[in-house]
Short mmCIF file of C-alpha atoms in Angstrom, two decimals:
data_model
loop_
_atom_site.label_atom_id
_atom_site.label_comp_id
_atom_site.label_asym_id
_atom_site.label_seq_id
_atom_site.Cartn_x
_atom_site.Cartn_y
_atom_site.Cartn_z
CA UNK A 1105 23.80 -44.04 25.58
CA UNK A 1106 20.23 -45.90 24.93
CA UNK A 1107 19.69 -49.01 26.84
CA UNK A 1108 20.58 -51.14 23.99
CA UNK A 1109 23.77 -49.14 22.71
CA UNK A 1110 25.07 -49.23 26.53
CA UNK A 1111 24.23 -52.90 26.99
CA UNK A 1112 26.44 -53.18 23.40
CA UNK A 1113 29.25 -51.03 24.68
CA UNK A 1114 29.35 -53.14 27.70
CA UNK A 1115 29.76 -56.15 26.28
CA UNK A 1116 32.04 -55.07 23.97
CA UNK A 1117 34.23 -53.51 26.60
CA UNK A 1118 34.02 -56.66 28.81
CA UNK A 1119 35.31 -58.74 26.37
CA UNK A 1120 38.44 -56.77 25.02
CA UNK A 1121 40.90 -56.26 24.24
CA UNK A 1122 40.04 -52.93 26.15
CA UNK A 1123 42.41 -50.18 26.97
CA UNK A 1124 41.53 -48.64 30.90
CA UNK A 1125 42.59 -44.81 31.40
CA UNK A 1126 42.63 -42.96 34.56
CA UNK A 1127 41.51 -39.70 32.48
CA UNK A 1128 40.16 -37.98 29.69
CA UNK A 1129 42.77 -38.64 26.72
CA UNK A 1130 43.75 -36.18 23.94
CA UNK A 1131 42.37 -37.79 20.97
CA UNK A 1132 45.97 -35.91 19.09
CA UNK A 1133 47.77 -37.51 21.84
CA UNK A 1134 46.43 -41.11 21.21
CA UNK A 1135 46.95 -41.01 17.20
CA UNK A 1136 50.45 -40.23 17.60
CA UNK A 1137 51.13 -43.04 20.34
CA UNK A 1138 48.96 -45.35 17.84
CA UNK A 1139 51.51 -44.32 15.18
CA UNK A 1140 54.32 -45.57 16.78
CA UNK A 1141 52.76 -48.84 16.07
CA UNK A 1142 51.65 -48.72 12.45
CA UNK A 1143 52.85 -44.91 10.99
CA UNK A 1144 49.96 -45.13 8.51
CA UNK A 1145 46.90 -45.24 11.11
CA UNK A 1146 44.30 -42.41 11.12
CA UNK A 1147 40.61 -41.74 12.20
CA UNK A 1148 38.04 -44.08 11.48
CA UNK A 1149 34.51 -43.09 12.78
CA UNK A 1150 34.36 -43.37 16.29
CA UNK A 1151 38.45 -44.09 16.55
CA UNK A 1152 41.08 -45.22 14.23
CA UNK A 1153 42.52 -47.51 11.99
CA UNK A 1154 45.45 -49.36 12.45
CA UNK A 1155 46.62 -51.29 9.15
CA UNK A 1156 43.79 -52.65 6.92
CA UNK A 1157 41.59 -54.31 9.40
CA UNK A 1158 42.04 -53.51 13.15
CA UNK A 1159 39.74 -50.67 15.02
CA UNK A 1160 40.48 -49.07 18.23
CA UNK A 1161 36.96 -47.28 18.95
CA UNK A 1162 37.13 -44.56 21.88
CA UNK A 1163 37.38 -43.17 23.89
CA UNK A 1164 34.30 -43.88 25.76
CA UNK A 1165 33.42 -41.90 28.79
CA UNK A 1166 33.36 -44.66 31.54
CA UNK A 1167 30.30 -43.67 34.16
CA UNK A 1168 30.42 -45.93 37.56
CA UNK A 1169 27.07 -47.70 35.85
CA UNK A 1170 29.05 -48.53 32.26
CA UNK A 1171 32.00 -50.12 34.56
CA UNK A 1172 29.89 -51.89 37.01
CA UNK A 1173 27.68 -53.21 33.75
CA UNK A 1174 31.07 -54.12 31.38
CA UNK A 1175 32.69 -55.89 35.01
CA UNK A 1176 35.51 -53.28 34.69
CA UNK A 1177 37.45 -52.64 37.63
CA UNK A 1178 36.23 -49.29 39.17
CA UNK A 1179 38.13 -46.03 39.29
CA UNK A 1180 39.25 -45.66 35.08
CA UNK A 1181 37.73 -42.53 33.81
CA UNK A 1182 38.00 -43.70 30.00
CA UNK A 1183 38.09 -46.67 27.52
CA UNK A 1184 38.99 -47.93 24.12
CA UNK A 1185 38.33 -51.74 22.78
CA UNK A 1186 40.27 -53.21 19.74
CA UNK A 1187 38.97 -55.25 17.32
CA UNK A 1188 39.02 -56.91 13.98
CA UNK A 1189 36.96 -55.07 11.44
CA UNK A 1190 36.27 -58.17 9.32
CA UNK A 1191 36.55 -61.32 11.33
CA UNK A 1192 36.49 -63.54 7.58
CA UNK A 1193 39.37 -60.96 6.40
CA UNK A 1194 42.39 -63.03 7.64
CA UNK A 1195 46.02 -61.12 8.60
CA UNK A 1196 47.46 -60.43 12.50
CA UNK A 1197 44.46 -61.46 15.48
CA UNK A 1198 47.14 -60.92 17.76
CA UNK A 1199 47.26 -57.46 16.72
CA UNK A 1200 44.83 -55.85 18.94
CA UNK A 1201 46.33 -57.41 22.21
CA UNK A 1202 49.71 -56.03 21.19
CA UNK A 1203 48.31 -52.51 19.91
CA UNK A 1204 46.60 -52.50 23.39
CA UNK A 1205 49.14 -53.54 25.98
CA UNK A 1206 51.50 -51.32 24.04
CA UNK A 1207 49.11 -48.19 24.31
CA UNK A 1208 48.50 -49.48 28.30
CA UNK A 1209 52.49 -48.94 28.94
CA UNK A 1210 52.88 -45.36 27.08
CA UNK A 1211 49.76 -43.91 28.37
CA UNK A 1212 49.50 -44.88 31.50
CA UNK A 1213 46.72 -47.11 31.81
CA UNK A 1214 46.10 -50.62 31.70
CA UNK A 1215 44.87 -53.54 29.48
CA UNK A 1216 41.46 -55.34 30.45
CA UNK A 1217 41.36 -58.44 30.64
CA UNK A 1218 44.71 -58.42 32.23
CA UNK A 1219 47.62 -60.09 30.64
CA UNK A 1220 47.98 -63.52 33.01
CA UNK A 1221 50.84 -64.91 30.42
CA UNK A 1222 54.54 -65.40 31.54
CA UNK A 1223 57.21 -61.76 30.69
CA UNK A 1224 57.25 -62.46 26.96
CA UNK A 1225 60.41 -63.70 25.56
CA UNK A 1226 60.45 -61.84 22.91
CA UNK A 1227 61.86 -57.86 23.95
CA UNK A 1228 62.74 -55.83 21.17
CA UNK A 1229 63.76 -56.35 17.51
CA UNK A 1230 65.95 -54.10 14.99
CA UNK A 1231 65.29 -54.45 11.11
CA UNK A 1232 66.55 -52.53 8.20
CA UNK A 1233 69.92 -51.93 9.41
CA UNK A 1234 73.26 -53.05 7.84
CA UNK A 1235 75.10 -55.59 9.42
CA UNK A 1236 77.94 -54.98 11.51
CA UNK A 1237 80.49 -57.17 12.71
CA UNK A 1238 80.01 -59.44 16.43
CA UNK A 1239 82.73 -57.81 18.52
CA UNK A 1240 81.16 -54.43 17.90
CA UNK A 1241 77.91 -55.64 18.36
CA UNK A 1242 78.87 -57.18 21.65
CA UNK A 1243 80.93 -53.69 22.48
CA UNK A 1244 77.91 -51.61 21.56
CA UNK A 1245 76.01 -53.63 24.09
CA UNK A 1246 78.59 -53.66 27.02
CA UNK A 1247 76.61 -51.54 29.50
CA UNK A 1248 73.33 -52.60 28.74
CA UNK A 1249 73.93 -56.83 28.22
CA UNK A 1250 77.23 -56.65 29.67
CA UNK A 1251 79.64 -60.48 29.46
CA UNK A 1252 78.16 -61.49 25.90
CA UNK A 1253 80.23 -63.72 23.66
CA UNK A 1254 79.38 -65.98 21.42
CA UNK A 1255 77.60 -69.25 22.16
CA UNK A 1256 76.01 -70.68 18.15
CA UNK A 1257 76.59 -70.39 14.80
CA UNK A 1258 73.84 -72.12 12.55
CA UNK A 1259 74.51 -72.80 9.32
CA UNK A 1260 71.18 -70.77 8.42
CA UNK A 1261 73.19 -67.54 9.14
CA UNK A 1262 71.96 -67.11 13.00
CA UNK A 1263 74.89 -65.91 15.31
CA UNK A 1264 73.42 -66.22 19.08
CA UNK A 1265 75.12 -64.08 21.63
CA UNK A 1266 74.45 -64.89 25.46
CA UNK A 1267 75.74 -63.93 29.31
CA UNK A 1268 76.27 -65.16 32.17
CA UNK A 1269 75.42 -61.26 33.83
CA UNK A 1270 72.32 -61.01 31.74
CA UNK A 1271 69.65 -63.20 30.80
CA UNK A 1272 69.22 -60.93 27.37
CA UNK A 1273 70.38 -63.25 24.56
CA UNK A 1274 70.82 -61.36 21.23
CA UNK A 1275 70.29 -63.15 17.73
CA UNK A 1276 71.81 -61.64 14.50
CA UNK A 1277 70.42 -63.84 11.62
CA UNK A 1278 71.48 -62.60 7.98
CA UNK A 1279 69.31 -63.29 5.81
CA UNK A 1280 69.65 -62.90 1.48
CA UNK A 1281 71.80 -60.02 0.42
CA UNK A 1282 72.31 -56.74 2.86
CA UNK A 1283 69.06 -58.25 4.76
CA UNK A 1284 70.02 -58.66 8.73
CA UNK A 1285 67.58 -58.86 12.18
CA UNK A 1286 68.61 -58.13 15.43
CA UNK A 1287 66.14 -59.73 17.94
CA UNK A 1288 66.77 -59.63 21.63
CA UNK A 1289 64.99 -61.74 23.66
CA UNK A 1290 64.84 -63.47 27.41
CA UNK A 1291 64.02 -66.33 29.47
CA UNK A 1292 61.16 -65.61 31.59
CA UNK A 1293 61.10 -64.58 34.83
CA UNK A 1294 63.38 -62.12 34.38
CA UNK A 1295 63.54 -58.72 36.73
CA UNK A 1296 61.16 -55.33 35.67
CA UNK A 1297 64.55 -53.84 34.27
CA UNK A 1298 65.11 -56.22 31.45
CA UNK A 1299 62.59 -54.91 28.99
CA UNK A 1300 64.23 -51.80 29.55
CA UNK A 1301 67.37 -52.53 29.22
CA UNK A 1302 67.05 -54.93 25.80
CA UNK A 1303 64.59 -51.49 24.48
CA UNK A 1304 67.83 -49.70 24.94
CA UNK A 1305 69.98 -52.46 23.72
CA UNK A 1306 68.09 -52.27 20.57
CA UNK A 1307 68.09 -48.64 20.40
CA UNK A 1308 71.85 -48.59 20.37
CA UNK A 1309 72.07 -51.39 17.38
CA UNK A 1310 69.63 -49.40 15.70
CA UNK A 1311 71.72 -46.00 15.90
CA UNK A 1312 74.85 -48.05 14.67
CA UNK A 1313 72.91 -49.73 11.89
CA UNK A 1314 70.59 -47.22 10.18
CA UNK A 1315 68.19 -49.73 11.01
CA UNK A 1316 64.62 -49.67 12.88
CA UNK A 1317 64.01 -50.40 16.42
CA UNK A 1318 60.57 -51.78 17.77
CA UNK A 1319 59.41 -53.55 21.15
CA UNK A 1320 57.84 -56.87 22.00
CA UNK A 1321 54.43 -55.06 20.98
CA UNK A 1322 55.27 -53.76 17.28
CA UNK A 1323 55.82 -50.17 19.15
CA UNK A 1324 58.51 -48.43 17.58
CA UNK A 1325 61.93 -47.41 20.08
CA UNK A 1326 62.11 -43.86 20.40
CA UNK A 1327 64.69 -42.20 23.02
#
């Protein structure tokens, strides 16, 4: 890089959302993680495109000089930032956090500026299924959420299951017609084998259902 590009690139990677990797990536291997987030991304010069306005440029070689310079935390032999293409064009900004951290957990690397929020609440969701009645929901779920019954009905159509074994809670909310959402979701400061678990949880539901399973990131579930 010139002195100007690399003071660029620095900046840009200091202020992230930036994606750290401990090697050289497969560029193939990226685009089909990225796809589990939006199945339409593709190239875009120096990177891709995730849905009409997000970039993930990369990777970028990271030399000891780059890191030092973009106050990157030594040791990560590659990068890629995220960004909004058009600031003015509206839609997600919370996009290329999520695209990010979710890339950070399947790859093997790690979002910079780290994530200092609480767990999320939010775990997994499951959309485009049909709906299927509580007691097999709650059967379905017996090894992964095990004790839920039961706890609300609203009258907006929202059915809450909780347990006293698991802090997973599991909300089936029908909306108009054949239109139903599983979301699973926990207090936080929950254990490191929650996420898990409510990933598989929703995995399950979306087996039974014909429906679509996707993390707290927009990732889709896969097995």
């Amino acid at each position: 890089m010139g002195l100007i590009s690399d003071f660029l690139m620095a900046r840009r990677l200091r202020r992230g959302p930036t994606l750290l990797l401990p090697y050289a990536p497969d560029p193939a291997t990226v685009l089909e993680t990225v796809r589990l987030h939006d199945p339409q991304a593709g190239p875009y010069g120096r990177g891709f495109k995730i849905g009409e306005n997000v970039e993930l440029r990369g990777p970028v070689a990271l030399t000891p000089e780059l890191a030092a310079r973009a106050g990157l935390p030594a040791g990560w032999a590659a990068a890629f930032f995220a960004r909004n293409i058009d600031s003015e064009a509206g839609g997600d900004f919370s996009r290329p956090s999520l695209l990010v951290r979710g890339l950070a957990e399947r790859l093997g690397g790690r979002e910079h500026p780290e994530c200092q929020e609480e767990p999320p609440e939010d775990l997994a969701e499951v959309t485009g299924g049909r709906l299927i009645p509580v007691d097999e929901v709650i059967g379905l779920l017996a090894d992964e959420v095990p004790g839920l019954e039961v706890t609300t009905v609203t009258d907006a159509g929202t059915t809450l299951l909780t347990s006293a074994e698991s802090p997973i809670e599991v909300f089936v909310t029908e909306w108009d017609g054949d239109d139903v959402t599983y979301e699973l979701s926990a207090d936080g400061g929950y254990g490191t084998g929650v996420p898990a678990a409510a990933r598989r949880a929703a995995l399950a539901i979306a087996d039974r259902t014909g429906g679509v399973a996707r993390d707290h990131n927009g990732f889709l579930i896969t097995g």
